[in-house]
Amino acid sequence: MTKKTSGVTDTLSASALAPQISDNHIRTCLAHPYPEELQFIGQKRADSALDFALGMQLPGYNAYVMGEPALGRFTLVQHKLQQHAKDRETPREWLYVNNYQDHREPIALLMNPGEGQVLVDDIDAVLEEILDTFPAAFDNPGYQRKKKSIDREFEDKYEDALAAVEELANQHSVELIEDDNNVGFVPIVDNQRLSDEQFGALDEQTQERFIEAIGELEDALIDSLIELPKWKRESSEALRKLKKATAEAAIKPLLRELEHKYATHIGVLRYLKDLRSELVDTVLEWLDEEQSNDKSEEEYDRKEMLTEFFAPNLLVPYKENDAAPVIYEPNPTFGNLFGKIEYSTSQGSLVTSYRSIQPGALHRANGGYLIMDAEKVMASSQVWDGLKLSLKTHQIKNDLPFQDSSVGSSFTLRPQLIPLDVKIILLGSRDLYYTLNEYDEEFAEHFRVLADFDYYLPGTDKYQYQFITKVQEYCRETLKTELNCDAMVLLLRFSHRQAEHQLKLSARFADVLELVAEASFYARQDNSEEIHASHVQEALAGKEYRTGQMSENMLSDIREGHILIATEGHAVGMVNGLTVLHVGDTSFGTPARISASVYAGSDGVIDIEREAELGKAIHSKGVMLLTGYLGSKYAQDFSLTLSANIAIEQSYGYIDGDSASLAELCALVSGITQVPIDQGIAMTGSINQRGEVQAIGGVNEKIEGFFKLCQMRGLTGQQGVIIPRSNCVNLVLNQDVIDAVDSGRFNIYPVSSVDEALSLLTGKECGELKDGAYPKGSIHDLAMERLRAIAAIVGGEENDDA
């Protein structure tokens, strides 16, 4: 794993820089796919938690699935829910029907699976029959005979009244005439009606006699017809009763069959009872004989009106023996989650009805399972509060937020609430889970089960076997291609690189499938029937090229001298540190010069990044540890007094993390001792106050970042990188670095202590403390003497001042 160099420590061999993957094992796995069906790889902890949550039928046992995207959270959850959904009863159906006593409060009906649609079809058939029956029912001979009898009775009374007046008129030589329902009187002379001219030719006495007679006759006519309005009302009332009786007689048999059919369902019977009286009134209002000659378009309008007023509103239909619903709501707005009430405009006002109630995700998932992204649910406090209220009351909340202000004084609905029975699965991040637990007391009450998805999978033969089988299935079923052994080796190495561990695979399996899909693109370009290692390498290189502009720009700045980084020679108080930059979905390493200046004073170690407010808390902590190290290492019999400045040169952004603390300490010791540091070696690692080197993150990117710079300037064989020994298991380097190490053109040094790192950088022994002193000329001896001298200088100045 390591080999001896001329220095004081070992350098890693090429075989230690990446996991060793057996070609024979891969060929065996490709030839004999995994014998069991694989829906998912690994995540036993999360799998067990989901089984527990789904098995608990008590309230509050909803699940929060914690983990980052691309870990397969949705795939595992969906598969689990679909399996459990098969064993649950088919949910019953909910319908809304009109409340004819108060249209603002529609009534909810509960029916068995499939029965709701049957009821809808039955009511639709009844409405069709009503349209066929009316107004034709009013043309029935029996109805017409009774109607004529009513009309005749009125006419007889009218005629009798006129006959009496007419007989009186004849006695006065006056004739009663009717013209367009107007009654008048005309004088008669010699059996002839007199015209106005003829009447004017009569003598004055005769005229006065006729005028007096006609006046008496008009009074008599008024007296005879004084009850005419009453006769008309009686006739209209009799006609209305006749129409109502006719409508009831026609409608009753249409509903009688449904009443027998739904005799065991009290809610439907009550609905049909209300329907009967309302249908009669509607027929009398809309479908009387006066509309019998309407056009077909108006017939369609009448059907729409009947449907909107009488037909049930089925929210979510089911069929018998359907599995329980598994619903994913990608956009959980208030309306999408709790349903909405649609409005239309009528004469400048917003109007609605029970038919405008639209189901939400909770309605569709009721009796089953609902999956949502936690971040999207939390995006609206109204949605989150509404969801908690629904879970607490076990009813689906349906009142719109800000309803008063958005709808104003328009007609609004208060539908009867529907009971809620749903298992909710929230997919969210680790940070959000802990935030909700801390700040929302109700969260733990409603989401009692945590399904924690791990970032890693064990890199054992079993999981490699499953990994290979799943990739092979994806290639065959989705990409319609094959993948050879060499390509699979690269995919496994890519997964190890994603996990940053030689003994673990990344749980982000989606990234592997994405890489396979991109490799298939290059395979198609080569007209290859299978994916080779070269195609995987092209896919990796293509992605690195697409996202690598910033990395290339930084290397270019270093090459052109805009950023000062030395890869050869020696310098006092300067060392090459290694940093990782994260830009979007890509990360890359780049070297950064760390410098330290030391002088007599009592200001202590000053972190310039912190003073400039560019260094964040963890970085500042790492610098503070340097003072602790110096004190425990050197200042046991004198006061630690010095002034030192430490800076990451040409850094103009925020810096965090303590991975530069080893480099900062080495630069500081070099500044104290004036011993130069080899600039061909870069380093990374954090330290504690005892001088032990601790593991850091991004070790692969950091090594490759410095390697690219050295490669660009020309590898000398003396260049290399110092890393914490505990990070050796995290090495999954690219092939260029491995080949350079194998040929001796680049070196990677693992260290466990500051002493090892200083010896590598300076070529001098650090020395061990014996009898209160370090060996003469050693690094620690030089450092102690310089610090003692500074303490004496500063102490003397203070005494002089005193």
CSV table of C-alpha atoms in Angstrom, one decimal, residues 394-636:
chain,number,residue,atom,x,y,z
A,394,HIS,CA,-59.4,13.7,10.7
A,395,GLN,CA,-61.4,15.8,8.2
A,396,ILE,CA,-60.4,17.3,4.9
A,397,LYS,CA,-60.2,21.1,5.3
A,398,ASN,CA,-61.9,22.8,2.4
A,399,ASP,CA,-62.3,26.5,3.2
A,400,LEU,CA,-60.2,28.7,1.0
A,401,PRO,CA,-57.6,31.0,2.6
A,402,PHE,CA,-58.5,34.6,2.4
A,403,GLN,CA,-61.9,33.6,1.1
A,404,ASP,CA,-63.7,36.7,2.3
A,405,SER,CA,-61.3,39.0,0.5
A,406,SER,CA,-60.9,37.0,-2.7
A,407,VAL,CA,-64.5,36.2,-3.3
A,408,GLY,CA,-66.0,39.2,-1.6
A,409,SER,CA,-69.7,39.2,-1.0
A,410,SER,CA,-70.4,36.7,-3.7
A,411,PHE,CA,-72.1,33.4,-3.2
A,412,THR,CA,-69.8,31.0,-1.4
A,413,LEU,CA,-70.1,27.3,-0.3
A,414,ARG,CA,-69.6,25.5,3.0
A,415,PRO,CA,-69.5,21.9,1.9
A,416,GLN,CA,-70.0,19.2,4.5
A,417,LEU,CA,-66.6,18.0,5.6
A,418,ILE,CA,-65.3,14.6,4.5
A,419,PRO,CA,-63.6,12.3,7.0
A,420,LEU,CA,-59.9,11.8,6.3
A,421,ASP,CA,-58.0,8.5,6.5
A,422,VAL,CA,-54.7,8.8,4.7
A,423,LYS,CA,-51.0,7.9,5.4
A,424,ILE,CA,-48.8,10.8,4.5
A,425,ILE,CA,-45.2,10.5,3.4
A,426,LEU,CA,-43.0,13.6,3.3
A,427,LEU,CA,-39.8,13.6,1.4
A,428,GLY,CA,-37.3,16.1,2.8
A,429,SER,CA,-33.8,17.0,3.7
A,430,ARG,CA,-32.0,16.4,7.0
A,431,ASP,CA,-31.8,20.1,7.9
A,432,LEU,CA,-35.5,20.6,7.4
A,433,TYR,CA,-36.4,17.6,9.6
A,434,TYR,CA,-34.3,18.9,12.5
A,435,THR,CA,-35.7,22.4,12.0
A,436,LEU,CA,-39.3,21.2,12.2
A,437,ASN,CA,-38.6,19.2,15.2
A,438,GLU,CA,-37.1,22.2,17.0
A,439,TYR,CA,-39.6,24.9,16.0
A,440,ASP,CA,-42.9,23.1,15.4
A,441,GLU,CA,-44.3,21.3,18.4
A,442,GLU,CA,-47.0,19.6,16.3
A,443,PHE,CA,-44.6,18.1,13.8
A,444,ALA,CA,-43.5,15.2,16.0
A,445,GLU,CA,-47.2,14.5,16.9
A,446,HIS,CA,-48.2,13.9,13.3
A,447,PHE,CA,-45.0,12.5,11.8
A,448,ARG,CA,-43.7,10.0,14.4
A,449,VAL,CA,-41.7,7.8,12.0
A,450,LEU,CA,-38.4,8.8,10.5
A,451,ALA,CA,-37.1,6.9,7.5
A,452,ASP,CA,-33.4,7.9,7.3
A,453,PHE,CA,-31.8,7.3,3.9
A,454,ASP,CA,-28.0,6.7,4.1
A,455,TYR,CA,-25.6,8.3,1.7
A,456,TYR,CA,-23.6,5.1,1.3
A,457,LEU,CA,-24.0,1.4,0.7
A,458,PRO,CA,-21.5,-1.3,1.8
A,459,GLY,CA,-19.1,-2.1,-1.0
A,460,THR,CA,-19.4,-5.8,-0.4
A,461,ASP,CA,-19.6,-8.4,-3.1
A,462,LYS,CA,-23.4,-8.8,-2.4
A,463,TYR,CA,-24.1,-5.1,-3.0
A,464,GLN,CA,-21.8,-5.0,-6.0
A,465,TYR,CA,-23.7,-7.9,-7.4
A,466,GLN,CA,-27.0,-6.1,-6.9
A,467,PHE,CA,-25.5,-2.9,-8.3
A,468,ILE,CA,-24.3,-4.7,-11.5
A,469,THR,CA,-27.7,-6.4,-12.0
A,470,LYS,CA,-29.7,-3.2,-11.7
A,471,VAL,CA,-27.4,-1.4,-14.1
A,472,GLN,CA,-27.7,-4.3,-16.5
A,473,GLU,CA,-31.5,-4.2,-16.2
A,474,TYR,CA,-31.5,-0.5,-16.9
A,475,CYS,CA,-29.3,-0.9,-20.0
A,476,ARG,CA,-31.5,-3.7,-21.4
A,477,GLU,CA,-35.0,-2.4,-20.6
A,478,THR,CA,-34.5,1.4,-20.9
A,479,LEU,CA,-31.5,1.9,-23.1
A,480,LYS,CA,-31.9,-1.2,-25.2
A,481,THR,CA,-28.2,-2.0,-25.1
A,482,GLU,CA,-25.6,-4.0,-23.3
A,483,LEU,CA,-22.7,-3.0,-21.1
A,484,ASN,CA,-19.3,-4.9,-21.0
A,485,CYS,CA,-17.1,-5.7,-18.0
A,486,ASP,CA,-14.6,-2.9,-18.4
A,487,ALA,CA,-17.4,-0.3,-18.5
A,488,MET,CA,-18.9,-1.8,-15.3
A,489,VAL,CA,-15.5,-1.4,-13.6
A,490,LEU,CA,-15.6,2.3,-14.3
A,491,LEU,CA,-19.2,2.6,-13.1
A,492,LEU,CA,-18.3,0.9,-9.8
A,493,ARG,CA,-15.3,3.1,-9.5
A,494,PHE,CA,-17.5,6.1,-10.2
A,495,SER,CA,-19.9,5.1,-7.4
A,496,HIS,CA,-16.9,4.7,-5.0
A,497,ARG,CA,-15.8,8.2,-6.1
A,498,GLN,CA,-19.3,9.6,-5.4
A,499,ALA,CA,-19.1,8.0,-1.9
A,500,GLU,CA,-15.5,9.1,-1.5
A,501,HIS,CA,-14.7,5.7,0.0
A,502,GLN,CA,-12.9,2.6,-1.1
A,503,LEU,CA,-15.1,0.3,0.9
A,504,LYS,CA,-18.5,2.0,0.2
A,505,LEU,CA,-20.7,2.6,-2.8
A,506,SER,CA,-22.7,5.8,-3.2
A,507,ALA,CA,-26.4,5.5,-2.5
A,508,ARG,CA,-27.0,8.1,-5.3
A,509,PHE,CA,-27.8,5.3,-7.8
A,510,ALA,CA,-29.5,7.8,-10.0
A,511,ASP,CA,-26.1,9.4,-10.8
A,512,VAL,CA,-24.9,6.1,-12.0
A,513,LEU,CA,-27.9,5.6,-14.3
A,514,GLU,CA,-27.4,9.1,-15.6
A,515,LEU,CA,-23.8,8.3,-16.4
A,516,VAL,CA,-24.8,5.1,-18.2
A,517,ALA,CA,-27.4,7.0,-20.2
A,518,GLU,CA,-24.8,9.5,-21.3
A,519,ALA,CA,-22.3,6.8,-22.2
A,520,SER,CA,-25.0,5.1,-24.4
A,521,PHE,CA,-25.1,8.4,-26.4
A,522,TYR,CA,-21.4,8.0,-27.3
A,523,ALA,CA,-22.0,4.3,-28.0
A,524,ARG,CA,-24.7,5.1,-30.5
A,525,GLN,CA,-22.4,7.6,-32.1
A,526,ASP,CA,-19.8,4.8,-32.6
A,527,ASN,CA,-22.6,2.5,-33.9
A,528,SER,CA,-21.7,0.1,-31.0
A,529,GLU,CA,-24.2,-2.4,-29.8
A,530,GLU,CA,-22.7,-2.3,-26.3
A,531,ILE,CA,-21.3,0.3,-24.0
A,532,HIS,CA,-17.5,0.1,-23.6
A,533,ALA,CA,-15.2,1.7,-21.0
A,534,SER,CA,-14.2,4.3,-23.6
A,535,HIS,CA,-17.8,5.4,-23.8
A,536,VAL,CA,-18.0,5.8,-20.0
A,537,GLN,CA,-14.8,7.8,-20.1
A,538,GLU,CA,-16.2,10.0,-22.9
A,539,ALA,CA,-19.3,10.6,-20.8
A,540,LEU,CA,-17.2,11.6,-17.8
A,541,ALA,CA,-14.9,13.8,-19.8
A,542,GLY,CA,-17.9,15.4,-21.5
A,543,LYS,CA,-19.5,16.3,-18.2
A,544,GLU,CA,-16.2,17.6,-16.9
A,545,TYR,CA,-15.7,19.7,-20.0
A,546,ARG,CA,-19.3,21.1,-19.8
A,547,THR,CA,-18.9,22.2,-16.2
A,548,GLY,CA,-15.2,22.8,-16.1
A,549,GLN,CA,-14.9,26.4,-17.4
A,550,MET,CA,-14.2,27.9,-14.0
A,551,SER,CA,-11.6,25.3,-13.1
A,552,GLU,CA,-9.8,25.9,-16.4
A,553,ASN,CA,-10.0,29.7,-15.9
A,554,MET,CA,-8.3,29.4,-12.5
A,555,LEU,CA,-5.5,27.2,-14.0
A,556,SER,CA,-5.1,29.7,-16.7
A,557,ASP,CA,-4.8,32.5,-14.2
A,558,ILE,CA,-2.1,30.6,-12.3
A,559,ARG,CA,-0.2,29.9,-15.6
A,560,GLU,CA,-0.4,33.5,-16.6
A,561,GLY,CA,0.8,34.6,-13.1
A,562,HIS,CA,-2.4,36.3,-12.1
A,563,ILE,CA,-2.6,33.9,-9.1
A,564,LEU,CA,0.8,33.2,-7.5
A,565,ILE,CA,1.4,29.5,-6.8
A,566,ALA,CA,4.8,28.0,-6.9
A,567,THR,CA,5.3,24.3,-7.6
A,568,GLU,CA,9.2,24.3,-7.3
A,569,GLY,CA,11.7,25.8,-5.0
A,570,HIS,CA,11.6,26.7,-1.4
A,571,ALA,CA,10.2,29.7,0.6
A,572,VAL,CA,10.0,30.7,4.2
A,573,GLY,CA,6.5,31.1,5.7
A,574,MET,CA,4.7,30.0,2.6
A,575,VAL,CA,3.0,26.7,1.8
A,576,ASN,CA,0.5,25.5,-0.8
A,577,GLY,CA,-2.8,24.7,0.8
A,578,LEU,CA,-5.6,22.9,-1.1
A,579,THR,CA,-9.2,24.0,-1.3
A,580,VAL,CA,-12.4,22.7,-2.9
A,581,LEU,CA,-14.8,25.0,-4.7
A,582,HIS,CA,-18.4,24.0,-5.2
A,583,VAL,CA,-20.2,25.6,-8.2
A,584,GLY,CA,-23.6,24.3,-9.0
A,585,ASP,CA,-23.5,20.6,-9.3
A,586,THR,CA,-19.8,20.4,-9.8
A,587,SER,CA,-16.8,20.5,-7.4
A,588,PHE,CA,-13.1,21.0,-8.2
A,589,GLY,CA,-9.9,21.4,-6.2
A,590,THR,CA,-7.5,24.3,-6.6
A,591,PRO,CA,-4.3,25.2,-4.7
A,592,ALA,CA,-4.1,28.4,-2.6
A,593,ARG,CA,-0.9,30.0,-1.2
A,594,ILE,CA,-1.0,30.3,2.6
A,595,SER,CA,1.5,32.7,4.1
A,596,ALA,CA,2.6,33.5,7.7
A,597,SER,CA,4.6,36.4,9.0
A,598,VAL,CA,6.1,36.4,12.5
A,599,TYR,CA,7.6,39.3,14.5
A,600,ALA,CA,8.2,40.4,18.0
A,601,GLY,CA,5.0,41.5,19.7
A,602,SER,CA,2.2,40.4,21.9
A,603,ASP,CA,-0.8,40.4,19.5
A,604,GLY,CA,-0.9,36.7,19.2
A,605,VAL,CA,-1.8,34.8,16.0
A,606,ILE,CA,-4.0,37.0,13.9
A,607,ASP,CA,-6.3,35.3,11.3
A,608,ILE,CA,-6.5,37.9,8.5
A,609,GLU,CA,-9.5,36.2,7.0
A,610,ARG,CA,-11.4,36.5,10.2
A,611,GLU,CA,-10.3,40.2,10.7
A,612,ALA,CA,-11.5,40.9,7.1
A,613,GLU,CA,-14.8,39.1,7.9
A,614,LEU,CA,-14.1,36.5,5.1
A,615,GLY,CA,-13.3,33.6,7.5
A,616,LYS,CA,-16.3,31.8,8.9
A,617,ALA,CA,-16.6,30.1,12.3
A,618,ILE,CA,-15.0,26.7,11.6
A,619,HIS,CA,-12.0,28.2,9.8
A,620,SER,CA,-11.5,30.7,12.6
A,621,LYS,CA,-11.6,27.8,15.1
A,622,GLY,CA,-8.8,26.0,13.2
A,623,VAL,CA,-6.6,29.1,13.4
A,624,MET,CA,-7.3,29.5,17.1
A,625,LEU,CA,-6.0,25.9,17.6
A,626,LEU,CA,-2.6,27.0,16.4
A,627,THR,CA,-2.0,29.0,19.6
A,628,GLY,CA,-2.9,26.0,21.7
A,629,TYR,CA,-0.4,23.8,19.7
A,630,LEU,CA,2.4,26.4,20.0
A,631,GLY,CA,1.8,26.8,23.7
A,632,SER,CA,1.7,23.1,24.5
A,633,LYS,CA,4.6,22.3,22.3
A,634,TYR,CA,7.1,25.1,23.1
A,635,ALA,CA,6.0,27.4,25.9
A,636,GLN,CA,6.1,25.2,29.0
